[in-house]
Coordinates of C-alpha atoms (C1' of nucleotides) in Angstrom, one line a residue:
Chain A
M1 CA 108.6 77.7 0.0
E2 CA 105.4 77.4 1.9
A3 CA 106.6 74.3 4.0
S4 CA 109.3 76.7 5.7
D5 CA 107.6 79.3 7.9
I6 CA 109.2 80.8 10.7
Q7 CA 107.8 77.8 13.0
T8 CA 109.2 75.2 10.8
L9 CA 112.5 76.9 10.7
L10 CA 112.7 77.3 14.4
R11 CA 112.1 73.5 14.9
F12 CA 114.8 72.8 12.5
F13 CA 117.3 75.0 14.6
K14 CA 116.3 73.5 17.5
V15 CA 116.9 70.1 16.1
M16 CA 120.1 70.5 14.8
A17 CA 121.3 72.8 17.9
N18 CA 122.4 69.5 19.7
E19 CA 125.8 67.7 19.9
S20 CA 124.6 63.9 19.6
R21 CA 122.1 64.8 16.8
L22 CA 124.7 67.0 14.8
K23 CA 126.8 63.9 15.2
V24 CA 124.1 61.6 14.0
V25 CA 123.6 63.8 11.0
G26 CA 127.2 63.4 10.3
L27 CA 127.0 59.7 10.7
L28 CA 123.8 58.9 8.5
A29 CA 125.2 61.4 5.7
Q30 CA 127.9 58.9 5.2
R31 CA 125.7 55.7 5.2
E32 CA 122.3 54.2 6.7
C33 CA 122.8 52.8 10.2
S34 CA 120.7 51.1 12.3
V35 CA 119.6 52.6 16.1
E36 CA 121.8 50.0 17.7
E37 CA 124.6 51.0 15.6
L38 CA 124.0 54.7 16.4
A39 CA 124.1 54.1 19.9
A40 CA 127.0 52.1 20.2
L41 CA 129.0 55.0 17.8
L42 CA 127.7 57.8 20.2
N43 CA 128.1 55.9 23.5
L44 CA 124.2 56.5 24.0
K45 CA 121.6 54.1 25.0
E46 CA 118.8 53.1 22.3
P47 CA 115.9 54.8 23.6
T48 CA 118.0 58.2 23.8
I49 CA 118.9 57.4 19.8
S50 CA 115.2 56.9 19.4
H51 CA 114.3 59.9 20.8
H52 CA 116.9 62.0 18.6
L53 CA 115.6 60.2 15.5
A54 CA 111.9 61.2 16.2
K55 CA 112.8 64.7 16.3
F56 CA 114.5 64.0 12.9
R57 CA 111.6 62.2 11.6
E58 CA 109.1 65.1 12.7
L59 CA 110.8 67.4 10.2
D60 CA 111.2 64.6 7.3
L61 CA 114.7 64.7 7.9
V62 CA 115.3 61.2 8.0
Q63 CA 113.6 58.3 6.2
M64 CA 113.4 54.6 7.9
Q65 CA 113.1 51.2 6.2
P66 CA 112.4 48.3 8.3
K67 CA 114.8 45.3 7.7
G68 CA 113.8 42.3 9.9
N69 CA 113.8 43.6 13.4
T70 CA 116.1 46.5 12.8
H71 CA 115.4 49.8 11.6
L72 CA 117.5 51.2 9.2
Y73 CA 117.9 55.1 9.2
R74 CA 119.2 57.2 6.1
L75 CA 119.6 61.1 5.8
N76 CA 117.3 63.1 3.6
M77 CA 119.7 65.5 2.3
E78 CA 117.2 67.2 -0.1
R79 CA 115.3 68.2 2.7
L80 CA 118.3 69.5 4.5
N81 CA 119.5 71.7 2.0
E82 CA 116.0 72.7 1.6
L83 CA 115.4 73.9 5.0
N84 CA 119.1 75.2 5.0
K85 CA 118.2 77.4 2.1
S86 CA 115.2 78.8 3.9
V87 CA 117.4 80.3 6.6
V88 CA 118.5 83.1 4.3
V89 CA 115.4 83.5 2.5
A90 CA 113.2 83.4 5.3
S91 CA 115.1 85.6 7.9
P92 CA 114.9 89.1 6.0
I93 CA 111.3 88.5 5.1
A94 CA 109.1 86.1 7.1
L95 CA 110.7 86.3 10.5
A96 CA 109.4 89.4 11.8
E97 CA 106.3 89.0 10.4
D98 CA 104.3 88.3 13.7
V99 CA 106.0 91.3 15.4
E100 CA 103.6 94.4 15.1
P101 CA 106.2 97.1 13.7
E102 CA 104.6 99.8 15.5
A103 CA 105.2 98.6 18.8
W104 CA 108.0 100.7 19.6
E105 CA 106.7 104.0 18.5
T106 CA 103.5 103.2 20.6
K107 CA 105.3 103.0 23.5
V108 CA 107.3 105.8 23.2
L109 CA 104.2 107.9 22.7
K110 CA 102.4 106.1 25.6
S111 CA 105.5 106.9 27.9
Y112 CA 105.4 110.9 26.9
L113 CA 101.7 111.8 26.7
E114 CA 99.2 111.9 29.2
N115 CA 95.8 113.1 27.9
D116 CA 96.9 114.5 25.2
R117 CA 99.5 116.6 26.5
L118 CA 103.3 116.1 26.2
T119 CA 104.5 115.5 29.8
K120 CA 108.0 116.5 28.5
I121 CA 110.4 116.6 25.5
P122 CA 112.6 114.0 24.6
A123 CA 116.1 114.3 24.5
S124 CA 117.1 111.7 22.2
R125 CA 116.6 112.5 18.5
K126 CA 114.9 109.0 17.9
K127 CA 112.2 109.6 20.5
R128 CA 111.6 113.5 19.6
W129 CA 111.5 112.3 15.7
I130 CA 108.3 110.0 17.1
I131 CA 106.8 112.7 19.2
L132 CA 107.0 115.4 16.7
K133 CA 105.3 113.0 13.8
W134 CA 102.2 112.8 16.5
L135 CA 102.7 116.9 17.1
V136 CA 102.5 117.6 13.3
K137 CA 99.2 115.7 12.9
Q138 CA 97.4 118.6 14.8
F139 CA 97.8 120.5 11.9
E140 CA 95.8 120.0 8.8
P141 CA 97.6 119.5 5.3
N142 CA 97.0 122.6 3.0
V143 CA 96.3 125.1 5.4
T144 CA 98.4 128.1 6.6
Y145 CA 98.7 129.1 9.9
P146 CA 100.2 132.5 11.2
E147 CA 102.8 131.9 14.1
K148 CA 100.4 132.7 16.7
A149 CA 97.9 130.2 15.6
V150 CA 100.9 127.7 15.6
N151 CA 101.8 128.5 19.0
E152 CA 98.2 128.0 20.2
I153 CA 97.9 124.7 18.8
I154 CA 101.4 123.8 20.1
Q155 CA 100.7 124.9 23.5
Q156 CA 97.8 122.5 23.8
A157 CA 100.4 119.8 24.0
H158 CA 103.3 121.4 25.7
P159 CA 104.0 125.1 26.9
D160 CA 107.3 125.4 25.1
S161 CA 105.8 126.4 21.7
A162 CA 109.0 127.9 20.8
T163 CA 111.3 125.0 20.7
L164 CA 109.0 122.7 19.2
R165 CA 107.9 125.1 16.5
R166 CA 111.7 125.5 15.7
E167 CA 111.9 121.5 16.1
L168 CA 109.0 120.7 13.5
V169 CA 110.7 123.5 11.0
G170 CA 114.2 121.7 11.6
Y171 CA 112.9 118.0 10.8
Q172 CA 111.0 119.7 7.7
M173 CA 107.7 118.6 8.8
M174 CA 106.5 122.2 8.6
R175 CA 107.9 125.2 6.6
R176 CA 107.8 128.9 7.2
E177 CA 107.9 132.0 5.1
N178 CA 107.0 135.5 5.9
G179 CA 105.7 134.5 9.2
I180 CA 103.2 131.9 7.6
Y181 CA 103.6 128.3 8.5
W182 CA 102.3 125.1 6.6
R183 CA 102.5 121.3 7.3
L184 CA 104.7 119.4 4.6
P185 CA 103.9 115.9 2.9
E186 CA 105.7 113.5 4.8
S187 CA 107.9 112.4 1.9
E188 CA 109.8 115.8 2.8
W189 CA 110.4 115.2 6.5
K190 CA 114.0 114.4 7.2
P191 CA 114.4 112.1 10.3
V192 CA 118.1 111.6 10.9
Chain B
M1 CA 136.1 77.2 6.0
E2 CA 138.4 76.7 9.3
A3 CA 136.3 79.2 11.5
S4 CA 133.2 76.7 10.9
D5 CA 134.2 73.6 12.8
I6 CA 131.5 71.6 14.5
Q7 CA 131.8 73.2 17.7
T8 CA 131.3 76.4 16.0
L9 CA 128.4 75.0 14.0
L10 CA 126.7 73.8 16.9
R11 CA 126.7 77.2 18.8
F12 CA 125.3 78.4 15.6
F13 CA 122.2 76.2 15.9
K14 CA 122.1 77.0 19.6
V15 CA 122.3 80.8 18.8
M16 CA 119.6 80.4 16.1
A17 CA 117.2 77.8 18.4
N18 CA 115.2 80.3 19.7
E19 CA 112.2 82.2 18.7
S20 CA 113.0 85.5 20.4
R21 CA 116.6 85.5 18.8
L22 CA 114.9 84.3 15.5
K23 CA 112.8 87.4 15.7
V24 CA 115.6 89.7 16.2
V25 CA 117.7 88.5 13.2
G26 CA 114.2 89.4 11.3
L27 CA 114.1 92.8 12.5
L28 CA 117.9 93.3 12.2
A29 CA 117.8 92.1 8.7
Q30 CA 115.5 95.1 7.7
R31 CA 117.2 97.8 9.5
E32 CA 119.6 98.6 12.8
C33 CA 118.2 98.8 16.0
S34 CA 118.7 99.8 19.6
V35 CA 118.1 97.7 22.4
E36 CA 115.5 99.8 23.7
E37 CA 113.9 99.4 20.5
L38 CA 114.3 95.6 20.4
A39 CA 113.0 95.4 23.7
A40 CA 109.8 97.1 22.6
L41 CA 109.3 95.6 19.3
L42 CA 109.3 92.0 21.0
N43 CA 107.7 92.8 24.3
L44 CA 111.1 92.0 26.6
K45 CA 113.3 93.6 28.8
E46 CA 116.1 95.4 27.8
P47 CA 118.2 93.1 29.9
T48 CA 116.7 90.0 28.0
I49 CA 117.7 91.5 24.7
S50 CA 121.2 92.3 25.9
H51 CA 121.6 88.5 26.7
H52 CA 120.5 87.6 23.4
L53 CA 122.8 90.0 21.4
A54 CA 125.7 88.9 23.5
K55 CA 125.3 85.4 22.1
F56 CA 125.1 87.1 18.4
R57 CA 128.2 89.1 19.6
E58 CA 130.0 85.7 20.4
L59 CA 129.7 84.7 16.7
D60 CA 130.3 87.8 14.8
L61 CA 126.8 87.6 13.7
V62 CA 125.8 91.3 14.8
Q63 CA 127.9 94.4 14.6
M64 CA 127.5 97.4 17.3
Q65 CA 128.0 101.0 16.9
P66 CA 127.7 103.2 19.7
K67 CA 125.8 106.4 19.1
G68 CA 125.8 108.7 22.1
N69 CA 124.2 106.6 24.7
T70 CA 122.3 103.8 22.7
H71 CA 124.1 101.0 20.8
L72 CA 122.8 100.5 17.3
Y73 CA 123.1 96.9 16.1
R74 CA 123.1 95.6 12.9
L75 CA 123.1 92.1 11.5
N76 CA 126.4 90.9 9.5
M77 CA 124.8 89.0 6.7
E78 CA 128.0 87.9 5.3
R79 CA 128.8 86.1 8.4
L80 CA 125.2 84.5 8.5
N81 CA 125.6 83.3 4.9
E82 CA 129.0 81.6 5.8
L83 CA 127.9 79.9 8.5
N84 CA 124.7 78.8 6.9
K85 CA 127.0 77.2 4.0
S86 CA 128.9 75.8 6.3
V87 CA 126.1 73.3 7.5
V88 CA 125.8 71.6 4.3
V89 CA 129.2 71.4 3.9
A90 CA 130.4 70.1 7.0
S91 CA 127.7 67.7 8.1
P92 CA 128.8 65.2 5.9
I93 CA 132.6 65.5 6.2
A94 CA 133.8 66.7 9.7
L95 CA 130.6 66.2 11.9
A96 CA 131.6 62.8 12.7
E97 CA 135.3 62.9 12.9
D98 CA 135.4 62.5 16.6
V99 CA 133.3 59.6 16.8
E100 CA 135.5 56.3 16.5
P101 CA 133.9 54.6 13.8
E102 CA 134.8 51.2 15.3
A103 CA 132.9 51.6 18.6
W104 CA 130.4 49.7 17.0
E105 CA 132.2 46.7 16.3
T106 CA 134.2 46.8 19.2
K107 CA 131.0 46.6 21.4
V108 CA 129.7 43.4 19.5
L109 CA 132.9 41.6 19.9
K110 CA 133.1 42.4 23.6
S111 CA 129.2 41.2 23.8
Y112 CA 130.3 37.8 22.1
L113 CA 133.6 37.1 23.1
E114 CA 135.2 35.8 26.6
N115 CA 138.5 34.8 26.7
D116 CA 138.8 34.7 23.0
R117 CA 135.5 32.2 22.9
L118 CA 132.6 33.0 21.3
T119 CA 129.9 32.5 24.0
K120 CA 127.1 32.0 21.1
I121 CA 126.9 32.6 17.2
P122 CA 124.9 36.1 16.4
A123 CA 121.5 35.4 15.0
S124 CA 121.5 38.7 13.1
R125 CA 123.7 39.3 9.7
K126 CA 125.0 42.2 10.6
K127 CA 126.7 40.9 13.8
R128 CA 127.5 37.6 12.2
W129 CA 129.7 39.5 9.8
I130 CA 131.6 41.0 12.7
I131 CA 132.4 38.1 14.4
L132 CA 133.4 36.0 11.3
K133 CA 135.7 39.0 10.4
W134 CA 137.4 38.3 13.8
L135 CA 137.4 34.5 13.0
V136 CA 138.8 34.4 9.9
K137 CA 141.9 36.2 11.5
Q138 CA 142.6 33.0 13.1
F139 CA 143.8 31.7 9.7
E140 CA 147.2 32.8 8.0
P141 CA 146.9 34.4 4.8
N142 CA 148.4 32.4 1.8
V143 CA 148.2 29.1 3.8
T144 CA 146.1 25.8 3.3
Y145 CA 144.5 24.1 5.9
P146 CA 142.8 20.4 5.6
E147 CA 139.1 20.4 6.8
K148 CA 140.3 18.8 9.9
A149 CA 142.7 21.7 10.8
V150 CA 140.1 24.3 10.0
N151 CA 137.8 22.5 12.7
E152 CA 140.2 22.5 15.3
I153 CA 141.3 26.4 15.0
I154 CA 137.4 27.2 14.9
Q155 CA 136.8 25.3 17.9
Q156 CA 138.7 27.1 19.7
A157 CA 136.6 29.7 19.8
H158 CA 133.5 27.6 19.6
P159 CA 132.2 24.1 19.5
D160 CA 130.0 24.3 16.2
S161 CA 132.6 24.6 13.8
A162 CA 130.5 23.3 11.1
T163 CA 128.2 26.1 11.1
L164 CA 131.1 28.7 11.4
R165 CA 132.9 26.9 8.6
R166 CA 130.3 27.0 6.2
E167 CA 129.6 30.7 7.3
L168 CA 133.1 31.5 6.4
V169 CA 132.9 30.3 3.2
G170 CA 129.5 31.5 2.4
Y171 CA 130.7 35.2 3.1
Q172 CA 133.4 34.1 0.7
M173 CA 135.9 34.8 3.4
M174 CA 137.7 31.3 2.9
R175 CA 137.2 29.2 -0.2
R176 CA 137.2 25.4 -0.4
E177 CA 138.6 23.3 -3.2
N178 CA 139.2 19.3 -2.8
G179 CA 138.9 19.6 0.9
I180 CA 141.4 21.9 1.2
Y181 CA 140.6 25.5 2.7
W182 CA 142.6 28.6 2.4
R183 CA 141.8 32.5 3.3
L184 CA 140.7 35.0 1.0
P185 CA 141.8 38.5 0.8
E186 CA 139.2 41.3 2.2
S187 CA 138.6 42.5 -0.9
E188 CA 136.6 39.4 -2.0
W189 CA 134.5 39.1 1.3
K190 CA 130.9 39.7 0.5
P191 CA 129.1 41.1 3.6
V192 CA 125.4 41.3 2.2
Chain C
dC1 C1' 103.9 28.7 21.2
dA2 C1' 107.9 30.5 23.7
dT3 C1' 111.5 33.2 23.7
dC4 C1' 114.7 36.6 22.0
dT5 C1' 116.1 40.8 19.8
dA6 C1' 115.6 45.7 18.2
dC7 C1' 113.0 49.4 18.8
dT8 C1' 109.8 52.5 20.8
dT9 C1' 107.0 54.7 24.4
dA10 C1' 106.4 56.5 29.0
dG11 C1' 108.2 58.4 33.4
dA12 C1' 111.9 60.3 36.0
dC13 C1' 116.0 63.3 37.0
dG14 C1' 119.1 66.7 36.5
dC15 C1' 121.4 70.6 33.9
dA16 C1' 120.9 74.3 30.6
dT17 C1' 119.1 78.4 29.7
dA18 C1' 115.2 82.2 28.6
dT19 C1' 113.4 85.8 31.5
dC20 C1' 112.9 88.9 35.2
dT21 C1' 114.5 92.6 39.0
dA22 C1' 118.2 94.8 40.9
dT23 C1' 122.5 96.8 40.6
dT24 C1' 126.4 99.1 38.0
dT25 C1' 128.7 101.4 34.0
dA26 C1' 128.7 104.9 30.5
dA27 C1' 127.3 108.9 28.0
dT28 C1' 124.4 113.1 27.8
dT29 C1' 121.9 116.9 29.7
dG30 C1' 121.3 120.9 32.5
Chain D
dC1 C1' 128.9 118.5 39.2
dA2 C1' 124.0 116.1 39.9
dA3 C1' 120.6 114.1 37.2
dT4 C1' 118.9 111.1 33.4
dT5 C1' 119.2 107.6 30.3
dA6 C1' 120.4 103.5 27.7
dA7 C1' 123.1 99.3 28.0
dA8 C1' 125.4 95.7 30.4
dT9 C1' 126.2 92.7 34.3
dA10 C1' 124.6 89.7 38.2
dG11 C1' 121.7 87.1 40.5
dA12 C1' 117.2 84.4 41.0
dT13 C1' 113.4 81.4 39.3
dA14 C1' 111.1 78.4 36.0
dT15 C1' 110.6 76.1 32.2
dG16 C1' 112.7 72.8 28.7
dC17 C1' 115.1 69.3 27.3
dG18 C1' 118.8 65.3 27.1
dT19 C1' 119.6 61.2 29.0
dC20 C1' 118.4 57.1 31.7
dT21 C1' 115.8 53.1 33.5
dA22 C1' 111.6 50.2 32.9
dA23 C1' 107.8 48.7 30.4
dG24 C1' 105.5 47.5 26.1
dT25 C1' 105.4 46.0 21.2
dA26 C1' 106.8 43.5 16.7
dG27 C1' 109.3 40.6 13.9
dA28 C1' 112.2 36.4 14.2
dT29 C1' 114.3 32.1 15.8
dG30 C1' 113.6 27.6 17.5

DNA sequence: CATCTACTTAGACGCATATCTATTTAATTG
DNA sequence: CAATTAAATAGATATGCGTCTAAGTAGATG
């Protein structure tokens, strides 16, 4: 489906998003028409029809055949179907590909961090989750820490180490056993 | 497919014909998002996202679920598919239904007739065809006319009865045998 | 060759709309 | 209850685009 990237799809929608052009599609779906004829049927001037047909031509949605002086236009149904299919195919996949997916997390981090220190603890779960993901990176994997060490590390970011330590355990980013803490692999974390 | 008349289809295209909204569809196709999140991902302000989501809501293309303070939006895939299907279904059928199909012929007649007289004979076949369809109605069906009568009737519309009489026969709107003419049923006419 | 006809191109005008800022509403937290 | 946060709404601005008129082009006619 190389011919139907997001930009093509966007142009397709823009072409179809006009009442006059929709009617032209309806008419050309039934029979081929000249510019003059379309103009009369839609109560528009010839240059206006020409303008619309040019947009269809750009996307290969119509085919033109000169017949003497007049230009006979017909609809390219296969192309219409092709573009139409790509709506459903492309929307889940390609549409968001030029959106960098970390923009959201980056923005949250930037708004709560200042010189690697937490300015405050986010109230909403969604944001706390992002902050905790950042915080847990301060701990090495496969290393055990006594509670005192945990508190010291957390306090480099924020004074309320008790709350944050509890959250880390709650989201299963760290585990505690016998007063000893260690970082869990990301697969164990529980966002919710 | 009652929910997808031409106006709905038009609104669908207008909603999709915008780069930001296309990206929103792409994002919501993957997971549900809050307004704030979408704004961050697309580098837009929250009100702008709200504005776009309202357009989706009008067409029932998204569903919203409040979660505390935040509003979580998700894509209504079935609705997207439904609207998308109606493109191909509706385009040949319903699109042109509020276009009166005689506008073209009416316009041609008006431009060549003045008080039921032909101001001139159209050069192009297409238009001559329309004029001749009008002219042949001056003759009763199932009646025979000698050439002299044919000429007289035609001359009420235009002096060049010879040319017009020849055309009527050429397009098989009338037949001549032994100097006698009569009108043929419409099924016999040959437009070309 | 001159004229006419159908179409296209160029340029102008006005409406629709995407985005922003500022304000309001609703839900949450302390 | 006061303060905070997320969304929605209102209003302003600027860009895009649909339509028109006028001018240019190419084929057909006489």
